[in-house]
Coordinates of C-alpha atoms (C1' of nucleotides) in Angstrom, one line a residue:
Chain A
X1 CA 46.3 -48.5 -7.5
X2 CA 45.0 -46.9 -3.6
X3 CA 42.5 -44.1 -3.2
X4 CA 44.6 -41.8 -4.0
X5 CA 45.7 -42.0 -7.1
X6 CA 43.0 -43.7 -8.2
X7 CA 41.3 -40.0 -7.5
X8 CA 43.7 -38.5 -9.1
X9 CA 43.3 -40.1 -12.6
X10 CA 39.8 -40.0 -12.2
X11 CA 39.8 -35.9 -11.3
X12 CA 37.5 -37.0 -7.7
X13 CA 38.3 -36.0 -4.6
X14 CA 39.4 -39.3 -2.4
X15 CA 36.3 -38.4 -0.2
X16 CA 34.1 -39.2 -3.0
X17 CA 35.9 -43.1 -3.4
X18 CA 35.4 -43.1 0.6
X19 CA 31.2 -42.3 -0.1
X20 CA 30.9 -44.8 -3.0
X21 CA 32.1 -47.1 -1.1
X22 CA 30.1 -46.4 2.0
X23 CA 27.0 -46.4 -0.1
X24 CA 28.1 -49.8 -1.9
X25 CA 28.6 -47.8 -5.0
X26 CA 31.9 -48.9 -5.6
X27 CA 33.8 -50.8 -3.4
X28 CA 37.2 -51.4 -4.5
X29 CA 37.7 -55.1 -4.9
X30 CA 40.4 -55.6 -2.4
X31 CA 42.7 -54.4 0.5
X32 CA 45.8 -54.5 2.1
X33 CA 46.0 -56.1 5.8
X34 CA 46.8 -52.2 6.5
X35 CA 42.7 -52.1 5.7
X36 CA 43.5 -49.5 2.5
X37 CA 41.6 -49.6 -0.3
X38 CA 43.2 -51.7 -3.2
X39 CA 41.3 -50.5 -7.2
X40 CA 41.0 -52.7 -9.6
X41 CA 41.2 -52.8 -13.8
X42 CA 37.7 -53.6 -13.4
X43 CA 37.0 -51.0 -10.6
X44 CA 38.0 -48.5 -12.9
X45 CA 36.3 -49.2 -15.2
X46 CA 33.1 -48.9 -12.9
X47 CA 33.9 -46.2 -11.8
X48 CA 33.9 -44.3 -15.7
X49 CA 30.6 -45.8 -15.8
X50 CA 29.5 -43.4 -12.2
X51 CA 31.4 -40.4 -13.1
X52 CA 29.4 -40.9 -17.2
X53 CA 26.1 -41.3 -15.5
X54 CA 26.8 -39.0 -12.7
X55 CA 28.1 -36.4 -15.3
X56 CA 24.9 -37.0 -16.9
X57 CA 22.4 -36.0 -13.6
X58 CA 21.5 -39.8 -12.7
X59 CA 21.1 -39.9 -8.8
X60 CA 23.8 -42.4 -7.6
X61 CA 21.5 -45.0 -6.2
X62 CA 19.4 -45.2 -9.7
X63 CA 23.5 -45.3 -11.0
X64 CA 24.0 -48.4 -8.8
X65 CA 20.8 -50.2 -9.9
X66 CA 21.4 -49.6 -14.1
X67 CA 25.0 -51.1 -12.6
X68 CA 24.0 -53.9 -11.1
X69 CA 21.4 -55.1 -13.1
X70 CA 22.6 -57.9 -15.1
X71 CA 20.6 -58.1 -17.9
X72 CA 22.2 -55.5 -19.2
X73 CA 26.0 -55.0 -21.3
X74 CA 28.0 -53.0 -21.5
X75 CA 27.1 -52.0 -25.0
X76 CA 23.6 -50.8 -23.9
X77 CA 25.2 -48.2 -21.4
X78 CA 27.2 -46.8 -23.7
X79 CA 24.2 -46.4 -26.3
X80 CA 22.1 -44.9 -23.7
X81 CA 25.1 -42.4 -22.5
X82 CA 25.7 -42.1 -25.9
X83 CA 22.0 -41.3 -26.4
X84 CA 21.6 -38.8 -23.7
X85 CA 24.9 -37.2 -24.6
X86 CA 23.6 -36.3 -27.7
X87 CA 20.3 -35.0 -26.0
X88 CA 22.4 -32.6 -23.6
X89 CA 24.2 -31.6 -26.7
X90 CA 21.3 -30.3 -28.5
X91 CA 19.9 -28.8 -25.5
X92 CA 23.1 -26.8 -25.2
X93 CA 22.9 -25.7 -28.2
X94 CA 19.2 -24.7 -28.7
X95 CA 20.6 -22.3 -25.3
X96 CA 23.9 -20.3 -27.2
X97 CA 21.3 -20.6 -29.3
X98 CA 18.8 -18.3 -27.6
X99 CA 21.7 -16.1 -25.9
X100 CA 22.9 -14.9 -29.5
X101 CA 19.1 -14.8 -30.2
X102 CA 18.6 -12.7 -26.8
X103 CA 21.9 -10.6 -27.6
X104 CA 21.2 -9.8 -31.0
X105 CA 17.4 -8.9 -30.1
X106 CA 18.8 -6.4 -27.2
X107 CA 21.2 -4.4 -30.1
X108 CA 17.8 -4.2 -32.3
X109 CA 15.5 -2.7 -29.5
X110 CA 13.7 -6.0 -29.4
X111 CA 12.8 -7.3 -26.2
X112 CA 11.7 -11.4 -26.4
X113 CA 8.5 -12.3 -24.4
X114 CA 9.0 -14.1 -21.2
X115 CA 7.6 -17.3 -22.6
X116 CA 10.0 -17.4 -24.8
X117 CA 13.1 -16.6 -22.8
X118 CA 12.2 -19.9 -21.2
X119 CA 11.2 -22.4 -23.4
X120 CA 14.0 -23.5 -23.4
X121 CA 14.5 -25.0 -19.6
X122 CA 11.2 -26.0 -19.9
X123 CA 11.4 -30.0 -20.4
X124 CA 13.8 -31.9 -20.6
X125 CA 14.9 -35.0 -19.4
X126 CA 12.9 -35.6 -16.0
X127 CA 10.0 -36.9 -18.8
X128 CA 11.8 -39.2 -20.9
X129 CA 13.5 -40.2 -18.3
X130 CA 10.9 -41.0 -16.1
X131 CA 9.8 -42.8 -19.4
X132 CA 12.3 -44.8 -19.3
X133 CA 12.6 -46.1 -15.9
X134 CA 9.4 -47.4 -15.8
X135 CA 9.6 -49.2 -19.5
X136 CA 13.1 -50.5 -17.5
X137 CA 12.0 -51.3 -14.2
X138 CA 7.3 -51.7 -14.0
X139 CA 7.4 -54.4 -12.0
X140 CA 5.4 -56.5 -13.7
X141 CA 5.9 -60.6 -14.5
X142 CA 5.2 -59.3 -18.6
X143 CA 7.7 -56.9 -18.0
X144 CA 10.5 -59.6 -16.4
X145 CA 10.1 -62.6 -19.0
X146 CA 10.4 -59.7 -21.7
X147 CA 13.4 -58.7 -19.6
X148 CA 14.5 -62.3 -20.0
X149 CA 14.0 -62.5 -23.6
X150 CA 15.6 -59.1 -24.1
X151 CA 18.8 -60.4 -22.6
X152 CA 18.8 -63.7 -24.7
X153 CA 17.8 -61.5 -27.5
X154 CA 21.0 -58.9 -26.6
X155 CA 24.1 -62.2 -26.9
X156 CA 22.1 -63.3 -30.2
X157 CA 22.6 -59.7 -31.5
X158 CA 25.9 -59.4 -30.5
X159 CA 26.7 -62.4 -32.6
X160 CA 25.3 -61.3 -35.5
X161 CA 27.0 -57.9 -34.9
X162 CA 30.5 -59.3 -35.0
X163 CA 29.7 -61.8 -38.0
X164 CA 28.4 -58.5 -40.0
X165 CA 31.5 -56.3 -38.6
X166 CA 33.8 -59.5 -40.0
X167 CA 31.8 -59.7 -43.3
X168 CA 32.8 -56.1 -44.1
X169 CA 36.1 -55.9 -43.2
X170 CA 36.5 -59.3 -44.8
X171 CA 35.1 -57.8 -48.7
X172 CA 37.4 -54.2 -47.6
X173 CA 40.2 -56.1 -47.4
X174 CA 39.6 -57.7 -50.6
X175 CA 38.7 -54.3 -52.5
X176 CA 42.9 -53.1 -51.4
X177 CA 43.9 -56.9 -52.3
X178 CA 42.4 -56.4 -55.9
X179 CA 43.5 -52.5 -56.6
X180 CA 40.4 -51.0 -55.8
X181 CA 41.1 -47.6 -54.8
X182 CA 39.9 -46.6 -51.7
X183 CA 37.7 -43.3 -53.3
X184 CA 36.3 -45.4 -55.8
X185 CA 32.4 -45.7 -56.0
X186 CA 32.8 -49.4 -55.1
X187 CA 34.7 -48.4 -52.0
X188 CA 32.6 -45.6 -50.7
X189 CA 29.7 -47.9 -51.3
X190 CA 31.2 -50.6 -48.9
X191 CA 31.9 -47.9 -46.4
X192 CA 28.6 -46.9 -46.6
X193 CA 27.7 -50.6 -45.6
X194 CA 30.0 -49.7 -42.4
X195 CA 28.4 -46.5 -42.0
X196 CA 24.8 -47.8 -42.1
X197 CA 25.9 -51.2 -39.9
X198 CA 27.2 -49.0 -36.3
X199 CA 23.7 -46.8 -37.2
X200 CA 21.4 -50.2 -37.0
X201 CA 23.8 -51.5 -34.2
X202 CA 25.5 -49.6 -32.5
X203 CA 24.2 -45.7 -32.3
X204 CA 22.7 -43.4 -34.7
X205 CA 26.1 -42.7 -36.4
X206 CA 26.5 -39.5 -39.3
X207 CA 28.1 -39.3 -42.2
X208 CA 30.0 -36.4 -40.1
X209 CA 30.8 -39.1 -37.3
X210 CA 31.5 -41.5 -39.3
X211 CA 34.7 -38.9 -40.8
X212 CA 35.7 -39.0 -37.3
X213 CA 35.7 -42.4 -36.6
X214 CA 37.3 -42.6 -40.2
X215 CA 40.4 -39.9 -38.8
X216 CA 40.7 -42.8 -36.1
X217 CA 41.9 -45.1 -37.6
X218 CA 45.0 -43.6 -38.9
X219 CA 45.5 -41.7 -36.1
X220 CA 45.0 -44.0 -33.1
X221 CA 47.8 -47.5 -33.0
X222 CA 45.7 -49.8 -31.7
X223 CA 42.3 -48.9 -33.9
X224 CA 45.7 -49.3 -37.1
X225 CA 47.2 -52.0 -35.7
X226 CA 43.3 -54.5 -36.0
X227 CA 43.1 -53.6 -39.9
X228 CA 46.4 -53.9 -40.1
X229 CA 46.6 -57.6 -38.8
X230 CA 44.4 -58.1 -41.3
X231 CA 45.9 -56.7 -44.2
X232 CA 48.8 -54.3 -44.7
X233 CA 47.2 -50.7 -45.6
X234 CA 44.0 -51.8 -44.8
X235 CA 44.2 -48.7 -41.8
X236 CA 45.0 -46.1 -44.4
X237 CA 43.1 -47.2 -47.3
X238 CA 39.7 -48.3 -45.2
X239 CA 40.1 -44.7 -43.6
X240 CA 40.2 -42.7 -46.8
X241 CA 37.3 -44.5 -47.9
X242 CA 35.1 -43.8 -45.0
X243 CA 35.7 -40.1 -45.4
X244 CA 35.7 -40.1 -49.3
X245 CA 32.3 -41.4 -48.3
X246 CA 31.6 -38.6 -45.8
X247 CA 32.4 -36.3 -48.5
X248 CA 30.5 -37.5 -51.1
X249 CA 27.5 -37.4 -48.7
X250 CA 27.9 -33.8 -47.8
X251 CA 29.3 -33.7 -45.1
Chain B
X1 CA 2.2 -12.6 -11.6
X2 CA 2.2 -15.3 -9.0
X3 CA 4.1 -17.8 -7.4
X4 CA 2.6 -20.5 -9.6
X5 CA 2.2 -19.6 -12.8
X6 CA 6.1 -18.5 -12.6
X7 CA 7.1 -21.6 -11.3
X8 CA 5.2 -23.0 -14.2
X9 CA 6.6 -20.9 -16.6
X10 CA 9.6 -21.0 -15.8
X11 CA 10.2 -24.9 -15.1
X12 CA 10.7 -24.4 -11.3
X13 CA 9.1 -25.7 -8.3
X14 CA 6.6 -23.2 -5.9
X15 CA 9.5 -24.3 -3.8
X16 CA 12.2 -23.3 -5.8
X17 CA 10.7 -19.3 -5.5
X18 CA 10.1 -19.9 -2.1
X19 CA 13.7 -20.0 -1.0
X20 CA 15.1 -17.6 -3.9
X21 CA 13.0 -15.2 -1.9
X22 CA 13.9 -16.9 1.3
X23 CA 18.1 -16.6 0.7
X24 CA 17.8 -12.8 -1.3
X25 CA 18.4 -14.0 -4.8
X26 CA 14.8 -13.5 -6.0
X27 CA 12.0 -11.4 -3.8
X28 CA 9.6 -11.2 -5.7
X29 CA 9.4 -6.5 -6.1
X30 CA 5.2 -7.0 -4.6
X31 CA 3.0 -8.6 -2.6
X32 CA -1.0 -8.9 -2.6
X33 CA -2.8 -7.7 1.0
X34 CA -2.6 -11.3 1.9
X35 CA 0.8 -11.5 1.6
X36 CA 1.0 -13.5 -1.7
X37 CA 4.0 -13.0 -4.4
X38 CA 3.3 -10.9 -6.8
X39 CA 6.6 -10.9 -9.5
X40 CA 6.8 -8.5 -12.2
X41 CA 8.7 -8.8 -15.6
X42 CA 11.7 -7.7 -14.2
X43 CA 11.3 -10.4 -11.5
X44 CA 11.6 -13.0 -14.3
X45 CA 14.5 -11.3 -16.4
X46 CA 16.5 -11.9 -13.0
X47 CA 14.7 -15.4 -12.9
X48 CA 15.8 -15.8 -16.2
X49 CA 18.9 -15.3 -15.6
X50 CA 19.6 -17.0 -12.0
X51 CA 18.0 -19.9 -14.3
X52 CA 21.5 -19.9 -16.5
X53 CA 24.2 -18.7 -13.8
X54 CA 22.5 -22.3 -11.8
X55 CA 22.5 -24.5 -15.2
X56 CA 26.3 -23.4 -16.1
X57 CA 27.2 -24.8 -11.9
X58 CA 27.2 -21.6 -10.4
X59 CA 26.6 -21.8 -6.9
X60 CA 23.5 -19.7 -5.5
X61 CA 25.2 -17.2 -3.5
X62 CA 27.7 -16.6 -6.1
X63 CA 25.1 -15.6 -9.0
X64 CA 23.7 -12.8 -6.2
X65 CA 27.1 -11.3 -6.4
X66 CA 27.2 -11.5 -10.1
X67 CA 23.8 -10.2 -10.3
X68 CA 23.9 -7.1 -7.8
X69 CA 26.9 -6.4 -9.1
X70 CA 26.2 -2.7 -10.4
X71 CA 29.8 -2.4 -12.9
X72 CA 27.9 -5.3 -14.8
X73 CA 25.4 -4.5 -17.5
X74 CA 23.3 -7.4 -19.4
X75 CA 25.2 -7.8 -21.9
X76 CA 28.4 -8.7 -20.0
X77 CA 26.0 -11.5 -18.5
X78 CA 25.0 -13.1 -22.2
X79 CA 28.9 -12.7 -23.4
X80 CA 29.5 -15.0 -20.3
X81 CA 27.2 -17.1 -20.7
X82 CA 28.2 -17.7 -24.2
X83 CA 31.6 -18.2 -23.4
X84 CA 30.3 -20.8 -20.5
X85 CA 27.6 -22.4 -22.7
X86 CA 30.5 -22.3 -25.5
X87 CA 32.4 -24.4 -23.1
X88 CA 29.9 -27.0 -22.1
X89 CA 29.4 -27.5 -25.7
X90 CA 32.8 -28.5 -26.3
X91 CA 33.3 -30.3 -23.3
X92 CA 29.6 -32.8 -24.5
X93 CA 30.8 -32.9 -27.9
X94 CA 34.4 -34.5 -26.5
X95 CA 32.0 -36.5 -24.6
X96 CA 30.3 -37.9 -27.2
X97 CA 32.6 -38.7 -29.4
X98 CA 34.7 -40.4 -26.2
X99 CA 31.4 -42.5 -26.0
X100 CA 31.7 -43.2 -29.5
X101 CA 35.5 -44.3 -30.0
X102 CA 34.7 -46.2 -26.9
X103 CA 31.7 -48.6 -28.8
X104 CA 34.3 -48.3 -31.9
X105 CA 36.7 -50.2 -30.4
X106 CA 35.0 -52.3 -28.4
X107 CA 34.2 -53.9 -31.3
X108 CA 37.5 -54.6 -32.7
X109 CA 38.5 -56.1 -29.5
X110 CA 41.0 -53.4 -28.3
X111 CA 41.0 -52.0 -24.9
X112 CA 41.4 -48.3 -24.1
X113 CA 43.7 -46.7 -21.3
X114 CA 42.4 -46.3 -18.0
X115 CA 44.3 -42.3 -18.5
X116 CA 42.2 -42.0 -21.7
X117 CA 39.4 -43.3 -20.8
X118 CA 39.5 -40.2 -17.6
X119 CA 40.8 -37.4 -20.1
X120 CA 37.0 -36.0 -20.9
X121 CA 36.8 -35.4 -17.0
X122 CA 39.9 -34.5 -15.8
X123 CA 39.7 -30.4 -16.0
X124 CA 36.4 -28.0 -17.3
X125 CA 35.5 -25.3 -15.6
X126 CA 37.2 -25.0 -11.9
X127 CA 40.4 -23.1 -13.7
X128 CA 38.8 -20.8 -15.9
X129 CA 36.2 -20.4 -13.8
X130 CA 38.8 -19.5 -10.4
X131 CA 40.5 -17.6 -13.2
X132 CA 37.7 -15.1 -13.7
X133 CA 36.9 -14.9 -10.2
X134 CA 40.3 -13.7 -9.8
X135 CA 40.3 -11.5 -12.0
X136 CA 37.3 -9.7 -11.1
X137 CA 37.0 -10.5 -7.3
X138 CA 40.9 -9.6 -6.7
X139 CA 40.6 -7.2 -4.3
X140 CA 43.3 -4.5 -5.1
X141 CA 42.9 -1.1 -5.4
X142 CA 44.2 -1.5 -9.0
X143 CA 41.4 -3.7 -10.0
X144 CA 38.6 -1.2 -8.2
X145 CA 39.9 1.4 -9.9
X146 CA 40.2 -0.7 -13.6
X147 CA 36.6 -1.6 -12.2
X148 CA 35.7 2.4 -12.2
X149 CA 37.2 2.0 -16.4
X150 CA 36.1 -1.2 -17.4
X151 CA 32.9 0.1 -16.8
X152 CA 33.1 4.0 -18.0
X153 CA 34.2 1.4 -21.4
X154 CA 31.5 -0.3 -21.4
X155 CA 29.6 3.3 -21.7
X156 CA 31.7 4.3 -24.2
X157 CA 31.7 1.3 -26.0
X158 CA 28.1 0.9 -25.9
X159 CA 27.5 4.3 -27.7
X160 CA 30.2 3.2 -30.1
X161 CA 28.7 0.5 -31.0
X162 CA 24.8 1.2 -31.8
X163 CA 26.6 3.1 -33.9
X164 CA 28.7 1.1 -35.3
X165 CA 25.6 -0.6 -36.1
X166 CA 23.5 1.8 -37.1
X167 CA 26.0 2.3 -40.0
X168 CA 26.6 -0.9 -41.3
X169 CA 22.1 -0.9 -41.6
X170 CA 21.9 2.2 -43.3
X171 CA 23.9 1.2 -46.0
X172 CA 22.6 -2.1 -46.4
X173 CA 19.5 0.0 -46.9
X174 CA 21.4 2.3 -49.5
X175 CA 22.6 -0.7 -51.3
X176 CA 19.2 -2.4 -51.6
X177 CA 17.7 0.6 -52.8
X178 CA 19.9 1.2 -55.6
X179 CA 19.0 -2.2 -56.3
X180 CA 21.9 -3.8 -55.3
X181 CA 21.4 -8.1 -55.5
X182 CA 21.5 -9.9 -51.9
X183 CA 23.9 -12.3 -53.3
X184 CA 26.4 -10.0 -55.1
X185 CA 29.6 -9.4 -53.8
X186 CA 28.9 -6.0 -52.3
X187 CA 25.6 -7.4 -50.2
X188 CA 28.0 -10.2 -49.3
X189 CA 30.8 -7.7 -48.0
X190 CA 28.0 -5.5 -45.9
X191 CA 26.9 -8.8 -44.6
X192 CA 30.8 -9.5 -43.7
X193 CA 31.1 -6.6 -42.2
X194 CA 28.6 -6.8 -40.3
X195 CA 29.3 -10.6 -38.7
X196 CA 32.9 -9.0 -37.4
X197 CA 31.0 -6.1 -35.9
X198 CA 29.2 -8.7 -34.3
X199 CA 32.1 -11.2 -33.5
X200 CA 34.4 -7.8 -32.4
X201 CA 31.5 -6.4 -30.0
X202 CA 29.7 -9.2 -28.7
X203 CA 30.9 -12.9 -29.0
X204 CA 32.4 -15.1 -31.9
X205 CA 30.4 -15.2 -34.6
X206 CA 31.4 -18.1 -36.7
X207 CA 30.3 -17.5 -40.4
X208 CA 27.0 -20.8 -38.9
X209 CA 26.1 -19.2 -36.5
X210 CA 25.7 -16.0 -38.4
X211 CA 23.6 -17.6 -41.3
X212 CA 21.5 -19.2 -38.2
X213 CA 21.3 -15.5 -37.0
X214 CA 20.3 -14.1 -41.0
X215 CA 17.6 -17.2 -40.9
X216 CA 15.9 -15.5 -37.8
X217 CA 15.5 -12.4 -39.4
X218 CA 12.9 -13.1 -41.9
X219 CA 11.3 -15.7 -39.5
X220 CA 10.8 -14.3 -35.8
X221 CA 8.5 -11.1 -37.1
X222 CA 9.7 -9.3 -34.8
X223 CA 13.4 -8.8 -36.1
X224 CA 11.2 -8.5 -39.6
X225 CA 10.0 -5.2 -38.4
X226 CA 13.2 -4.1 -37.0
X227 CA 14.3 -4.4 -40.6
X228 CA 10.9 -3.6 -42.2
X229 CA 11.1 -0.3 -40.6
X230 CA 14.0 1.3 -42.1
X231 CA 13.2 -0.1 -45.6
X232 CA 10.5 -2.5 -47.1
X233 CA 12.1 -5.5 -48.3
X234 CA 14.9 -5.1 -46.5
X235 CA 14.4 -8.2 -43.6
X236 CA 14.6 -10.4 -46.7
X237 CA 17.3 -8.5 -48.7
X238 CA 19.7 -9.0 -45.3
X239 CA 19.0 -12.6 -44.5
X240 CA 20.2 -13.5 -48.0
X241 CA 23.0 -11.6 -47.9
X242 CA 24.2 -13.0 -45.1
X243 CA 23.8 -16.6 -46.1
X244 CA 25.3 -16.3 -48.9
X245 CA 27.8 -14.6 -47.2
X246 CA 28.1 -17.4 -45.1
X247 CA 27.9 -20.2 -48.1
X248 CA 30.8 -18.1 -49.8
X249 CA 32.8 -19.2 -46.5
X250 CA 31.9 -22.5 -46.8
X251 CA 29.6 -23.1 -44.0
Chain C
dG1 C1' 66.5 -47.4 14.9
dC2 C1' 64.1 -43.4 14.5
dT3 C1' 62.1 -39.8 13.2
dT4 C1' 59.3 -37.7 9.6
dG5 C1' 56.3 -36.3 6.3
dA6 C1' 53.0 -38.0 2.5
dC7 C1' 49.6 -41.0 3.0
dC8 C1' 45.8 -43.9 4.5
dC9 C1' 41.7 -45.4 7.9
dT10 C1' 36.9 -44.2 10.0
dG11 C1' 33.6 -41.6 12.7
dA12 C1' 30.9 -37.6 12.8
dC13 C1' 28.9 -33.1 11.7
dG14 C1' 28.3 -29.3 8.5
dC15 C1' 26.3 -27.5 4.3
dG16 C1' 23.6 -26.5 0.0
dA17 C1' 19.2 -26.8 -2.8
dC18 C1' 15.8 -28.0 -2.4
dG19 C1' 11.5 -32.0 -1.3
dT20 C1' 7.9 -32.5 1.7
dC21 C1' 4.9 -32.4 5.5
dA22 C1' 2.2 -29.7 8.3
dG23 C1' -1.2 -26.4 10.2
dG24 C1' -3.6 -22.6 8.4
dC25 C1' -5.1 -18.4 5.1
dT26 C1' -7.6 -16.8 0.6
dG27 C1' -10.0 -16.8 -3.9
dT28 C1' -13.5 -18.3 -6.7
dG29 C1' -17.3 -21.1 -8.9
dC30 C1' -21.1 -22.9 -7.9
Chain D
dG1 C1' -21.9 -20.3 1.7
dC2 C1' -19.0 -23.6 0.2
dA3 C1' -15.7 -26.7 -1.6
dC4 C1' -11.7 -26.5 -3.5
dA5 C1' -7.3 -25.0 -5.4
dG6 C1' -3.5 -22.2 -5.3
dC7 C1' -0.9 -19.3 -1.4
dC8 C1' 1.0 -18.8 3.4
dT9 C1' 5.2 -19.4 6.9
dG10 C1' 8.0 -22.7 9.4
dA11 C1' 10.4 -27.0 10.2
dC12 C1' 12.7 -31.4 9.1
dG13 C1' 14.5 -34.5 5.9
dT14 C1' 17.8 -36.1 1.8
dC15 C1' 21.7 -36.1 -1.4
dG16 C1' 26.2 -35.7 -2.6
dC17 C1' 29.6 -34.8 -0.7
dG18 C1' 33.7 -31.1 2.2
dT19 C1' 35.2 -30.9 6.4
dC20 C1' 37.6 -31.6 10.5
dA21 C1' 39.5 -34.7 13.9
dG22 C1' 42.3 -38.6 16.0
dG23 C1' 44.7 -42.4 14.8
dG24 C1' 47.5 -45.9 12.4
dT25 C1' 51.2 -46.6 7.4
dC26 C1' 54.3 -46.5 4.2
dA27 C1' 59.3 -45.1 2.2
dA28 C1' 62.8 -41.9 3.0
dG29 C1' 66.5 -40.0 4.7
dC30 C1' 69.9 -39.7 9.0

DNA sequence: GCTTGACCCTGACGCGACGTCAGGCTGTGC
DNA sequence: GCACAGCCTGACGTCGCGTCAGGGTCAAGC
């Protein structure tokens, strides 16, 4: 793909892509004979990461260091993005609530204190963010050592995580074939196991979130295909089990 | 208050306040003999509005025109801020969901299409935002006329809205004194009336949101005082009624 | 084959919203 | 009375692009 197409797809301007190329944040992997930039699928992938981090308020230079860190695997980026997005969700919800409180107060003829009104602005990312930067980039030998170990851990973990996922899926398939109903306690327990596994290995997956994923399993054909390859009807079975489990927990 | 105190309170730097003064966005209402800036309560109020709009991505110059528009009452600002914040909440939630989908896909060995991944960025504020600017600033005579009428409406509405609020509150107080239980259908109907009134006159107030407000009535002493001035025990009564009504509607 | 118009390139300057000194005045606790 | 935190006004720097300017490229139609 050339610049114009990429820009249209990603919702940025051509100038922005030029800029990212210039500062070395995202250089297209190839050029035509005439010097036209050619973007590969991997380039698009990186652009996606860049835009996410940018949206989250990271300066571009820091985005570059984050993405060029060889010891950071993709899952780590996703996990960080997820955490930051949830923080932002919470903050925005707090601001919405503050505006609602303000309107209500106004109607009743009550006035809020300045301190109260500014509360919602005060302290957000910078602190936690600084803390994370310190944690990640404190450049001591100890850091570099632990970083290497962390990278090693991550690889081991990856194998373990995949195996865990396989295990639960296999037991779900077995249950389906044994005629276990997807809304039975047994099925729900398996769904709960899957949920806790996600929470341990990826991000904090609430019953509500898990129910959303459950819907995905039947609505998105690629997820459906993944389950159906293992056993016919498994996608629907897992979807139902996950949602029943979420409902059981009050979601 | 002088610059340093205001800056600390609002979570901005002194330089930012200097900047706002220089560009005429927020000039303190007074100065000491030595030239020190003195900020009044009204100045703090304006700063609060500025920071909210800034957070929402408005350029400072536009913030100035919005806040200096004599035909825009405070409620209109709050309503707009509420709408924009909810939009942002929705967008952030969508991004969170997208990241979750991505992780799930990755674990299953599925890859999403570029188009899909960029979907969540594509189109946000600019369009609606432009539309609103057009709507508000299309400078025709018709606009100016309707603007005047809208401003007039707003004042009439304000009287009507206050009267409506008074009416519901009075009937709630009467019900309390007549011994109506706050979780009775009659009380819940009154709560529902209050909720619909907020939705009509201020912003879309879902049962969940209303339940939140209900909690406020007993948690925040000023809201409590507002109700208690009318009748002893009314704050708790209304709070319970509102939350019971929300629960009745599945919130 | 030639033109036309959309698309691409590389500078280079501009801008918004501050950050960051520099150099100097002010207010207060000991 | 003096140290030191806090305030003032320039003035220049920075980041993430927007916006020309001046010129090459490519597919389509004549």
